[in-house]
Coordinates of C-alpha atoms in Angstrom, one line a residue:
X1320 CA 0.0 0.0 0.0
X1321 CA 1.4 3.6 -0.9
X1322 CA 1.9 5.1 2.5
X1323 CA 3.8 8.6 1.1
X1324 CA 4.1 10.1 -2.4
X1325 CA 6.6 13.5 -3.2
X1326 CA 7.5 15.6 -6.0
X1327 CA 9.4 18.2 -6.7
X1328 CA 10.2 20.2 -9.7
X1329 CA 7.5 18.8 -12.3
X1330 CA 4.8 21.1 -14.3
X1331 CA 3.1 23.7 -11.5
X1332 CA 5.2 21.7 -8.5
X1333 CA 8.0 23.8 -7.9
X1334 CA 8.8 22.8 -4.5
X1335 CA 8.9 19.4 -2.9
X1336 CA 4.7 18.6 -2.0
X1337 CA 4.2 15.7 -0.1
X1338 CA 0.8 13.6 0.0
X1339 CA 0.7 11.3 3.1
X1340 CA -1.8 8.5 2.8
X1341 CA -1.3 6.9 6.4
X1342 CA -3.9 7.8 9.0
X1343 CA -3.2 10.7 11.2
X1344 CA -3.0 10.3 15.2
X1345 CA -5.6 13.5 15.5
X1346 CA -8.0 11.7 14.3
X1347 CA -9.2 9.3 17.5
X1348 CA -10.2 6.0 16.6
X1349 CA -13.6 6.2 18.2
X1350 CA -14.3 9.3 15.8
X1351 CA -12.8 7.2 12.5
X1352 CA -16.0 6.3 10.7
X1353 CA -13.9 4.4 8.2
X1354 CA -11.5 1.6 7.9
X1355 CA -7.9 2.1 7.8
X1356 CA -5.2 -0.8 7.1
X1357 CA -2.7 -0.7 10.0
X1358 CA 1.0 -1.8 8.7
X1359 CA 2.6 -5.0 10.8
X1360 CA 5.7 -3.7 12.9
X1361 CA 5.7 -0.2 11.5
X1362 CA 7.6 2.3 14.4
X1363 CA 4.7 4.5 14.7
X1364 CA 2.1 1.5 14.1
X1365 CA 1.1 3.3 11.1
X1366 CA -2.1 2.8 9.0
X1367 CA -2.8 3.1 5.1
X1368 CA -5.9 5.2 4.3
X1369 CA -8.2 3.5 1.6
X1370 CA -9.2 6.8 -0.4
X1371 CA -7.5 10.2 -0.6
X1372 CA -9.4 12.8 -2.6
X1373 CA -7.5 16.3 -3.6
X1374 CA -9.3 19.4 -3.8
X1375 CA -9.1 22.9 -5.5
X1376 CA -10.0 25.2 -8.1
X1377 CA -9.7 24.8 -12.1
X1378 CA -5.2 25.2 -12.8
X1379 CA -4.4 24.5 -9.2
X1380 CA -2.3 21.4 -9.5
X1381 CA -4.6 18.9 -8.7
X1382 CA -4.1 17.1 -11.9
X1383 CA 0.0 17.4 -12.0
X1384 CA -0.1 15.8 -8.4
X1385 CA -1.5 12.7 -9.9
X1386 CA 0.2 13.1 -13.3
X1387 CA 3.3 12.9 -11.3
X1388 CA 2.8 9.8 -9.9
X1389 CA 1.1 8.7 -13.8
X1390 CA 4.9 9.7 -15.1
X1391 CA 6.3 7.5 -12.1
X1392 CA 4.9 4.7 -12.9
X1393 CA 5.3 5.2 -16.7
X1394 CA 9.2 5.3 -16.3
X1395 CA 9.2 2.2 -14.1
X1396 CA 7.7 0.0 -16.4
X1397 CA 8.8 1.8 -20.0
X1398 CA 12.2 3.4 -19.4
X1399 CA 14.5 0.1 -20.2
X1400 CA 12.1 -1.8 -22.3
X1401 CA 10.7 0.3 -24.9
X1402 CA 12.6 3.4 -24.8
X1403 CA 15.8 3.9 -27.0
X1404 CA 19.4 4.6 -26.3
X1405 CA 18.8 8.1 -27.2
X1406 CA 15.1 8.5 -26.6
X1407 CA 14.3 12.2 -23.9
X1408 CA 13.3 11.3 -20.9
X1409 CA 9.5 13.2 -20.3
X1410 CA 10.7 16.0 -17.8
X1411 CA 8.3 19.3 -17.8
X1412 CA 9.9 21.4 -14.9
X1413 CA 8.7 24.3 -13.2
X1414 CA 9.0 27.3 -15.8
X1415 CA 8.2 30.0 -13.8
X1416 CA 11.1 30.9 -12.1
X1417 CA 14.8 31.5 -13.3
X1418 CA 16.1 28.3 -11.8
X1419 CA 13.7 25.3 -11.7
X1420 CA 14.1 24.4 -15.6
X1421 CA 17.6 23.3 -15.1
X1422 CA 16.8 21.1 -12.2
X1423 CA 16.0 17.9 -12.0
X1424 CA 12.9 16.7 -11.4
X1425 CA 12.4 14.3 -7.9
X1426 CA 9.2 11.8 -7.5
X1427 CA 9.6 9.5 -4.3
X1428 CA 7.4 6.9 -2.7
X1429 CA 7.1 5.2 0.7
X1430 CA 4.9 1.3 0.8
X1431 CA 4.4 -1.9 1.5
X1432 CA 4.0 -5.0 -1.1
X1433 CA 1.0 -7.0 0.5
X1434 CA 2.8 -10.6 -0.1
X1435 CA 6.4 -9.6 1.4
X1436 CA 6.3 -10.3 5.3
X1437 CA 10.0 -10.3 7.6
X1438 CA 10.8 -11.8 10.9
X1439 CA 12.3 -9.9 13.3
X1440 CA 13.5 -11.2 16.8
X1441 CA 14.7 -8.6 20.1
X1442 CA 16.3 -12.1 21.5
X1443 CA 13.1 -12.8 23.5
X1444 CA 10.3 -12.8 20.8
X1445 CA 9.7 -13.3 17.2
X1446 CA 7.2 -11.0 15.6
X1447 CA 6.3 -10.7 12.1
X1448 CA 6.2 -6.9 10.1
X1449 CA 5.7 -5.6 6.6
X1450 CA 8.6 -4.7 5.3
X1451 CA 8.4 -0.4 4.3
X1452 CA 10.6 0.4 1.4
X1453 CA 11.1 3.9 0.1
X1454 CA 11.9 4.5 -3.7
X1455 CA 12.7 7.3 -6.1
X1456 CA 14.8 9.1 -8.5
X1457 CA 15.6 12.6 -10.2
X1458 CA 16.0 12.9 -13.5
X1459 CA 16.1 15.5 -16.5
X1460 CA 15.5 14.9 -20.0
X1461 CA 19.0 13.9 -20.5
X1462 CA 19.3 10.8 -17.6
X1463 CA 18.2 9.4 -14.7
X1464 CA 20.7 11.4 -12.4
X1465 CA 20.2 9.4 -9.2
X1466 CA 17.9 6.4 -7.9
X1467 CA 17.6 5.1 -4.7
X1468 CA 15.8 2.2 -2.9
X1469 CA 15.6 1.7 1.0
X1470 CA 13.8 -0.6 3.4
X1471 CA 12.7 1.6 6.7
X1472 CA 13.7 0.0 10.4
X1473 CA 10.8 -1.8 11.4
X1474 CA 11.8 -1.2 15.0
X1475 CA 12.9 2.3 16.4
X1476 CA 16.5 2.3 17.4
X1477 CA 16.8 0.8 13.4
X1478 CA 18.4 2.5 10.8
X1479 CA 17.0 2.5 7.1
X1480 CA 19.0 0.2 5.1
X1481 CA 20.3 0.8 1.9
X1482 CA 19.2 -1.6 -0.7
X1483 CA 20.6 0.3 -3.4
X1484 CA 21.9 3.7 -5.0
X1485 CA 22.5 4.6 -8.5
X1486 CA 24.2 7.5 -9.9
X1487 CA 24.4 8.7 -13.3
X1488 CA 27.7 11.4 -14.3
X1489 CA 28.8 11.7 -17.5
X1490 CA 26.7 8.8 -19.1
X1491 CA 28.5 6.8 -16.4
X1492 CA 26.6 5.1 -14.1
X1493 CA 27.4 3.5 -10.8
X1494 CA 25.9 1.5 -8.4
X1495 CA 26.2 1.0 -4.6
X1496 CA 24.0 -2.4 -3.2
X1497 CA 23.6 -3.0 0.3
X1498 CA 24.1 -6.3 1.8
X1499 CA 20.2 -7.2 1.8
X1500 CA 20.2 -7.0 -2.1
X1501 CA 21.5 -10.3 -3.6
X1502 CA 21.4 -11.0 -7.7
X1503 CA 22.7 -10.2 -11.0
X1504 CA 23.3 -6.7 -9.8
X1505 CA 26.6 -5.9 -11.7
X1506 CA 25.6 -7.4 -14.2
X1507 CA 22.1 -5.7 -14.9
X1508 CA 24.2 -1.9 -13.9
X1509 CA 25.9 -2.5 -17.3
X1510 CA 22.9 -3.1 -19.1
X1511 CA 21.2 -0.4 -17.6
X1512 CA 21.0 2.9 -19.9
X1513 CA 21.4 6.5 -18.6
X1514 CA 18.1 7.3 -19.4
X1515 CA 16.2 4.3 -18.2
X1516 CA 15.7 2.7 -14.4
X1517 CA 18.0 0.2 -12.8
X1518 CA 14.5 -0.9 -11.3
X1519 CA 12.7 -1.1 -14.8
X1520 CA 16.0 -2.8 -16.5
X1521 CA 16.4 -5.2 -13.1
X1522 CA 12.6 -6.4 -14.1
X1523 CA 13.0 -6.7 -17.2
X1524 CA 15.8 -9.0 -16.8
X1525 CA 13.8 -11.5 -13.8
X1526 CA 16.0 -9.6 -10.7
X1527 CA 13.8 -11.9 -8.2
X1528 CA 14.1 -9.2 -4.8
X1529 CA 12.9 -6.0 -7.3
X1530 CA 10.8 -8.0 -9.7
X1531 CA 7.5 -7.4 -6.5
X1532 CA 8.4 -3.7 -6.5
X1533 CA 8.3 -3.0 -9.7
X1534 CA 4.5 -5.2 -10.2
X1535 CA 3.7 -3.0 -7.1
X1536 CA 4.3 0.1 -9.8
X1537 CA 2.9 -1.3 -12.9
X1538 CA -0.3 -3.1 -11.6
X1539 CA -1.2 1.0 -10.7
X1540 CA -4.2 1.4 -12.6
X1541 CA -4.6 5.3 -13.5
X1542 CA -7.2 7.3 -15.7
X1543 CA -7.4 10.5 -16.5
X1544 CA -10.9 10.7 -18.5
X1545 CA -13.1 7.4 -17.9
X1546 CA -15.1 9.2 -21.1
X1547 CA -12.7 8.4 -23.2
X1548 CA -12.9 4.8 -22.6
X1549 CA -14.1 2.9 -26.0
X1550 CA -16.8 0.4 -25.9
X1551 CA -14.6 -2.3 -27.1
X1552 CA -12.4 -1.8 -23.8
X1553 CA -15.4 -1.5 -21.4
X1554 CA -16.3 -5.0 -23.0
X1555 CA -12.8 -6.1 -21.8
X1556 CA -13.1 -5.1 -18.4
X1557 CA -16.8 -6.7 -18.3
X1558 CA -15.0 -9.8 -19.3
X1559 CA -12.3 -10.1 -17.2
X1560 CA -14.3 -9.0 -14.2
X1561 CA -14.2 -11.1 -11.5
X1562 CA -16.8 -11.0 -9.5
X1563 CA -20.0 -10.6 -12.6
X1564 CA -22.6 -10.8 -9.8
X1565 CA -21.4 -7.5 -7.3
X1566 CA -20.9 -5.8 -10.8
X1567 CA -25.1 -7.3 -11.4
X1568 CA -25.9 -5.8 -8.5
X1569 CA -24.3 -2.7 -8.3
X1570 CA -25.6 -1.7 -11.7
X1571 CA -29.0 -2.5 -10.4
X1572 CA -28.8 -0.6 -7.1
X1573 CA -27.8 2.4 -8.9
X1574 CA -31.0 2.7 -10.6
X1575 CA -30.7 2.8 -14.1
X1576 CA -33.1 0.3 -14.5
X1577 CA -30.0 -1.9 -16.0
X1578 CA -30.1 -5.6 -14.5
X1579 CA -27.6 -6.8 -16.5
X1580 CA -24.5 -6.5 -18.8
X1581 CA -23.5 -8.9 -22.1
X1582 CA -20.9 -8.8 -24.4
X1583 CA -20.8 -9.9 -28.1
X1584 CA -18.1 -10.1 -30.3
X1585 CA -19.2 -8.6 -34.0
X1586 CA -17.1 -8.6 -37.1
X1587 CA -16.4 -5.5 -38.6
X1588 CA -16.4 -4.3 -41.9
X1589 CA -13.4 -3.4 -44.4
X1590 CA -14.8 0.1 -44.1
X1591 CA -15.0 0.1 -40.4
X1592 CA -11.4 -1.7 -40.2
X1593 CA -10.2 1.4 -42.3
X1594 CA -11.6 4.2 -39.8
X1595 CA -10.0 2.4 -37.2
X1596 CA -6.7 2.5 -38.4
X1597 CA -6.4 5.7 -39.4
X1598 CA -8.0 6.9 -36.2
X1599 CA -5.3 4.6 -34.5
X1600 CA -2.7 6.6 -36.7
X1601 CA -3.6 10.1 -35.4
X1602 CA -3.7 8.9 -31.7
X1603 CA -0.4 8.0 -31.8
X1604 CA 0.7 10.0 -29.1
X1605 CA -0.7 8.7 -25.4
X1606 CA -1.7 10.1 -22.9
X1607 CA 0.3 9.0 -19.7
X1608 CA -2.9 8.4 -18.4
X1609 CA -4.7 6.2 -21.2
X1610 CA -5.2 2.7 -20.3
X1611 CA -3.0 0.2 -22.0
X1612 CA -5.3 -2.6 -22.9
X1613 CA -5.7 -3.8 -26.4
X1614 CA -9.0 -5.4 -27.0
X1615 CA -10.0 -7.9 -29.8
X1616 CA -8.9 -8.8 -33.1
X1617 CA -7.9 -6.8 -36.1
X1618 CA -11.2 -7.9 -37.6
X1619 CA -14.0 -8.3 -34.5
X1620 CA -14.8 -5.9 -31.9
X1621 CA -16.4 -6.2 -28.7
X1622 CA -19.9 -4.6 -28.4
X1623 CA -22.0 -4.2 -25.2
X1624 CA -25.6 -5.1 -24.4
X1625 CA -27.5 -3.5 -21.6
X1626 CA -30.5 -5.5 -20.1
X1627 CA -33.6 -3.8 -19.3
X1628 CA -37.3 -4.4 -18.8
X1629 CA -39.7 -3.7 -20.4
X1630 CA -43.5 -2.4 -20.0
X1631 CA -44.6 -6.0 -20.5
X1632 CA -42.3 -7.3 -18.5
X1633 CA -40.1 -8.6 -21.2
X1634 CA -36.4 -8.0 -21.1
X1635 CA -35.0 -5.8 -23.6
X1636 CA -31.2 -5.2 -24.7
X1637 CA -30.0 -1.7 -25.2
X1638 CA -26.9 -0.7 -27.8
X1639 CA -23.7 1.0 -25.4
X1640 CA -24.9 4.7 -27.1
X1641 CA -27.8 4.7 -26.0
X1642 CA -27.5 4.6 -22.4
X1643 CA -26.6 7.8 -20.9
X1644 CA -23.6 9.1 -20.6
X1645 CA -23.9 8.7 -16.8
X1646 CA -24.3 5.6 -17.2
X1647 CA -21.2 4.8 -19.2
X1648 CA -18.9 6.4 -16.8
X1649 CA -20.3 4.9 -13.6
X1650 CA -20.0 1.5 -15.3
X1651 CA -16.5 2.1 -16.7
X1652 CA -15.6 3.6 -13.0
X1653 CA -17.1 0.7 -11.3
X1654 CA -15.5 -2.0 -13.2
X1655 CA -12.0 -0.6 -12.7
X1656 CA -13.2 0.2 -9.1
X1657 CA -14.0 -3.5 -8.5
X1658 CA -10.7 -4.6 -10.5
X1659 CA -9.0 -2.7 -7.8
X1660 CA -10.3 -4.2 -5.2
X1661 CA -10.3 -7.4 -6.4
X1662 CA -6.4 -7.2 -6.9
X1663 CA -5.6 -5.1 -3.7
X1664 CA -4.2 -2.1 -6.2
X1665 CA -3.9 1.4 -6.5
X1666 CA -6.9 3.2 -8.7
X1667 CA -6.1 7.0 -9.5
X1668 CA -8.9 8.9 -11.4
X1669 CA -8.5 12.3 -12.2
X1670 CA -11.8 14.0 -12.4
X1671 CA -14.1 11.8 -10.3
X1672 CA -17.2 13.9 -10.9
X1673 CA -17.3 13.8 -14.1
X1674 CA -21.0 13.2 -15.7
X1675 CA -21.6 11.2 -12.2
X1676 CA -24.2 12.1 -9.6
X1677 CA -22.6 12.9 -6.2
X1678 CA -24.8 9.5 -4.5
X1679 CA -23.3 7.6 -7.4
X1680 CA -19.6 9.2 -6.2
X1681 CA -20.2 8.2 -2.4
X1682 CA -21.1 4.8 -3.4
X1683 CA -18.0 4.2 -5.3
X1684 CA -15.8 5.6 -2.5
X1685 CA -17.8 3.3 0.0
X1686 CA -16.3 0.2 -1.6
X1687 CA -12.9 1.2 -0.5
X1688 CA -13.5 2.3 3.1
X1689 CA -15.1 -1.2 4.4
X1690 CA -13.0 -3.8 4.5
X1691 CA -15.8 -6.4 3.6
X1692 CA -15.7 -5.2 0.2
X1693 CA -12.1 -4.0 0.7
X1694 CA -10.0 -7.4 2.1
X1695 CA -7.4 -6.7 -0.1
X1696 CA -6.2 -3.2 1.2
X1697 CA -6.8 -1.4 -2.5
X1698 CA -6.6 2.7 -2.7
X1699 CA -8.3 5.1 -4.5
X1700 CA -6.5 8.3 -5.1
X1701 CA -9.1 11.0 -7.1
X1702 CA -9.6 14.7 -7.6
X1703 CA -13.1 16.5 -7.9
X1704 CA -14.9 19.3 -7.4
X1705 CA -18.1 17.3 -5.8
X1706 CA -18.3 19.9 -2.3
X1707 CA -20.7 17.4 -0.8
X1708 CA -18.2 14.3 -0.5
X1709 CA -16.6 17.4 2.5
X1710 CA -19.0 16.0 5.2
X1711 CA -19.8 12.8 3.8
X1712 CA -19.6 9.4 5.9
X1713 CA -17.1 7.8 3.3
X1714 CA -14.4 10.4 3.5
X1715 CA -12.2 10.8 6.8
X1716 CA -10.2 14.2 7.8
X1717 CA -7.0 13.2 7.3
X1718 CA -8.1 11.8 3.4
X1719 CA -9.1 15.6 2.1
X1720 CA -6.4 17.4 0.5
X1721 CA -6.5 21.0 -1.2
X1722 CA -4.3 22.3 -3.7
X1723 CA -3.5 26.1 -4.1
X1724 CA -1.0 28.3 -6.5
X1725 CA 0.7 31.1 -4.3
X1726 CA 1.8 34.3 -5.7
X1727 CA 4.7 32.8 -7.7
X1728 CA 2.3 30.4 -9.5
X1729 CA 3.8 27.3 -7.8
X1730 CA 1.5 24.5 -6.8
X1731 CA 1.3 24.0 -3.0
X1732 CA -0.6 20.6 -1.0
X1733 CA -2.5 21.3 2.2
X1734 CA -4.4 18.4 4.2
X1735 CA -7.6 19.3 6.2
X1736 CA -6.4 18.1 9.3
X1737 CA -3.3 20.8 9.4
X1738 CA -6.7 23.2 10.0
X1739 CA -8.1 24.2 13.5
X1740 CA -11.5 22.4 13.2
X1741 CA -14.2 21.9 15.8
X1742 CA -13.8 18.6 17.5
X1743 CA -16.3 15.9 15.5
X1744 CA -18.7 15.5 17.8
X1745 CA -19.4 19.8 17.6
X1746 CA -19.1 20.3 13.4
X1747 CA -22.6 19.8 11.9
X1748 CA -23.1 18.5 8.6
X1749 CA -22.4 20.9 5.9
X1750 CA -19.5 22.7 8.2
X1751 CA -16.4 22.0 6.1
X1752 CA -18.7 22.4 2.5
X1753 CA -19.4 25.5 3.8
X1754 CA -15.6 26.9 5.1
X1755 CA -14.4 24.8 1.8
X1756 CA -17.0 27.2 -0.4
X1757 CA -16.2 30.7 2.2
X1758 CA -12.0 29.8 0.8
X1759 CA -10.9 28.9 4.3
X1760 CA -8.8 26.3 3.3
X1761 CA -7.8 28.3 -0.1
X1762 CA -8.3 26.0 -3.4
X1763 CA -11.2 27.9 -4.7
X1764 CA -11.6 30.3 -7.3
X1765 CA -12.0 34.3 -6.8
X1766 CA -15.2 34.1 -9.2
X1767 CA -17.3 36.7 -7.0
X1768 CA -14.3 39.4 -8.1
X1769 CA -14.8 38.0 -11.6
X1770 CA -18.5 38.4 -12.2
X1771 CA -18.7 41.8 -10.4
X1772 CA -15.7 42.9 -13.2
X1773 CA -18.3 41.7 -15.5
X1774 CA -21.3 43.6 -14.6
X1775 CA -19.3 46.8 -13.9
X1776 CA -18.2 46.7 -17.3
X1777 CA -21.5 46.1 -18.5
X1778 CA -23.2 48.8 -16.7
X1779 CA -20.2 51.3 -18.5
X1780 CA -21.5 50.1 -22.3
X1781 CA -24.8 50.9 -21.1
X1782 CA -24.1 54.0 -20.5

C-alpha cells in the first residue's frame, strides 16, 4: 500500500509537495467512521488510508499531483524496455522561475507490497512486520541522475538500510547495493542505460528481490478521463471482471433500470477496419494516463448489451450509445473500481465527478472504506470538485487534501487536518462544505471578483 508520495520540480510543482496517505494520530479511533489498514511492525504502528481525494480550483495542481505519480509509474515500467538509447526522458519542470528548468525533477514513494512479510527477533520474541521500502529518482530529460531504494527499520532504534543507490555522471553510471540485495546486480548496472531505471531494466531482466516492487508500480491502474474509454475496452473489463454478480448488483442498485450486462463479439467491416486504423494513426501519441489494454482482433470488436425491462415485463437489450452518458462512466468507474479491489491495487482517477451524480460518487468511494468489500487493502487516489463528498460518511479528515497556486504560481498541497477544526462531535453536517466554499482552506476560485468585473463593465457600455 502507498503510505507517502513526493514531488518536486514537475509542471506547477515547484517545491517538494508531499501527499501522506497513512492515518493521522488527530483523528481518535472512536471518531474514524472508516476503515484504515494498519502496517505490521511499522515504528509508529502506522495505517494506510483506503481513499485520498484532492481538492481545489480549475489550474491549481490537482491534476499534476496525480500526473506525477502517472509519469512515475510510466518510467518504471517503459524506461528500459521500450525506450531507445537516445530517446528524452519526459521532464516538464517548473518554468516560472529563473532556476527550476535546469533542475531535475524528484518523484519519491514510501509502501508496503501486501505478499512480502520479515521476521524480526529482540532475542526474546519473534514478531512478524511488513517490510516499508522507500523509492525514487531525479532525472532531466537527459538521464536518470540518481535512484535510490531503501527498506525503513521496522523497530525504532533501526536504521534504514540501503538496498541500493545509482548514480548517473557523464553517461556513467554507478551503483552501490547494500548487503540485503543479492542477484545479478553488476551485471544488470551495465545493461542499464542512462536514461532508463535500474529498477525497470532489473525487471526486465527476472531480478527476483525487485521484480515485486516493480509489479507494485505497474499493476497502478490510472485514468485520466473514464469518457474516453471505447466500448470495445469497457467489453474487456466486463469480461475479465471477476466477481460478474457485485458488478449485477451494483448496476441494479444504482438505478438505471439496468439488470444486466453482455458482451458480443461482431465482425467489422473493411470500411469500419479502415476508420479504425487511421484513427489509431492520429492517436499516436498517449496520454500518460490512457489505459493500455488492447482489445480484440484486427477484424471483430467487442460490443456491449444492456438489459432492461420492459412495460410487458419482457427484457429488452439496449446498444452502449444509447445509455446515458452517466451511465457509461459509472459502469466504466465501477468495473476498474471492482478490479482494484479485487487485486488489492492502486486506482487513480482524475476528475471523479465527471457526468456522475454525487450519490453515485459516495457509493464508489464506499467500496474502498469497508473492508468487507475491501479485504485486499486497494486505494483510491481521485480529484473532484463534488463539495458534498466534505461532510460525507465515506471520507475521513486526514483523506481531504487541497491544492492552491501562491503568488509565484507554484502549486502548494495542504491536508484538512493541518486546519483548526471543531472537534467531530461539535461540526454539523455541511461545516467543512461551507468553510471549503467561504476559501478557508484556499483551493477555490475568486469568481465573486470575476463576475462583479463583468457587470461593472457592463453597466459602463450601457451608459
Amino acid at each position: 500500500m502507498l503510505l507517502h508520495f513526493s514531488v518536486e520540480n514537475y509542471r506547477s510543482i515547484r517545491d517538494t509537495q508531499n501527499l501522506l496517505l497513512t492515518a493521522s494520530q488527530r483523528i481518535k479511533p472512536e471518531d474514524r467512521r472508516g476503515a484504515v489498514f494498519p502496517i505490521p511492525g511499522t515504528q509508529e504502528q502506522e495505517a494506510a488510508l483506503p481513499a485520498v481525494a484532492l481538492y481545489g480550483s480549475n489550474a491549481s495542481g490537482k491534476s499534476n499531483i496525480l500526473e506525477a505519480l502517472v509519469l512515475m509509474r510510466f518510467l518504471i515500467a517503459k524506461s528500459h524496455a521500450e525506450r531507445r538509447p537516445v530517446s528524452p526522458l519526459p521532464q516538464q519542470p517548473f518554468l516560472l522561475d529563473h532556476d527550476s528548468p535546469a533542475q531535475p525533477t524528484r518523484l519519491e514513494c514510501t509502501f508496503t507490497l501486501s505478499h512480502a512479510k520479515e521476521l524480526i527477533s529482540n532475542g526474546t520474541s519473534t514478531k512478524e512486520v511488513q517490510p516499508v521500502y522507500t523509492y525514487g529518482f531525479k532525472h532531466t530529460k537527459k538521464e536518470i541522475c540518481e535512484e535510490w531504494l531503501y527498506q525503513e527499520g521496522a523497530e525504532a532504534e533501526q536504521d534504514s538500510r540501503l538496498l541500493f543507490r545509482r548514480t548517473t555522471l557523464n553517461q556513467e553510471i554507478t551503483l552501490e547495493v547494500g548487503d540485503q540485495l543479492s542477484g545479478e546486480n553488476e551485471n544488470i548496472r551495465k545493461l542499464t542505460r542512462p536514461n532508463s531505471l535500474f529498477l525497470s531494466a532489473a525487471a526486465q531482466n527476472n531480478h527476483s528481490q525487485l521484480l515485486g516492487i516493480y509489479e507494485y508500480f505497474s499493476g497502478m491502474i490510472l485514468v485520466k478521463n473514464p469518457e474516453s474509454f471505447r466500448e470495445s475496452l469497457i467489453a474487456d473489463l466486463v469480461d475479465n471482471c471477476r466477481d460478474k454478480g457485485k458488478l449485477k448488483d451494483i448496476l441494479k442498485q444504482a438505478d438505471f433500470g439496468i439488470n444486466d450486462v453482455t458482451v458480443k463479439e461482431i465482425e467489422l467491416s473493411e470500411t469500419q477496419i479502415e476508420m479504425m486504423r487511421k484513427m489509431s494513426s492520429i492517436s499516436s501519441e498517449r496520454s500518460a494516463f490512457e489505459d493500455e489494454t488492447t482489445s480484440s482482433s484486427p477484424m471483430h470488436m467487442k460490443a456491449l448489451g444492456f438489459m432492461h425491462s420492459a412495460t410487458d415485463g419482457e427484457p429488452r437489450t439496449l446498444p452502449y450509445h444509447l445509455e446515458s452518458r452517466g451511465t457509461q462512466v459509472f459502469l466504466t468507474l465501477l468495473l476498474l473500481a471492482l478490479e482494484a479491489l479485487s487485486e488489492g491495487s492502486f486506482l487513480v482517477i482524475d476528475e471523479l465527478d465527471t457526468s456522475l451524480h454525487p450519490d453515485l460518487s459516495r457509493a464508489l468511494l464506499s467500496l474502498f472504506g469497508r473492508k468487507t468489500s475491501n479485504p485486499y487493502g486497494a486505494q483510491f487516489l481521485f480529484s473532484t470538485h463534488d463539495v458534498t463528498l466534505l461532510d460525507s460518511d465515506v471520507l475521513q479528515q486526514d483523506e481531504i487534501w487541497f491544492t492552491e497556486k501562491d503568488s509565484d504560481g507554484a502549486s502548494r498541497l495542504t491536508p484538512l487536518t493541518d486546519f483548526k477544526l471543531p472537534p467531530p462531535d461539535q461540526l454539523k453536517h455541511g461545516d467543512i462544505e461551507q468553510a471549503y466554499r467561504l476559501g478557508r482552506f484556499g483551493g477555490v476560485p475568486s469568481s465573486r471578483e470575476f463576475l462583479v468585473e463583468l457587470d461593472t463593465d457592463q453597466g459602463e457600455e450601457e451608459k
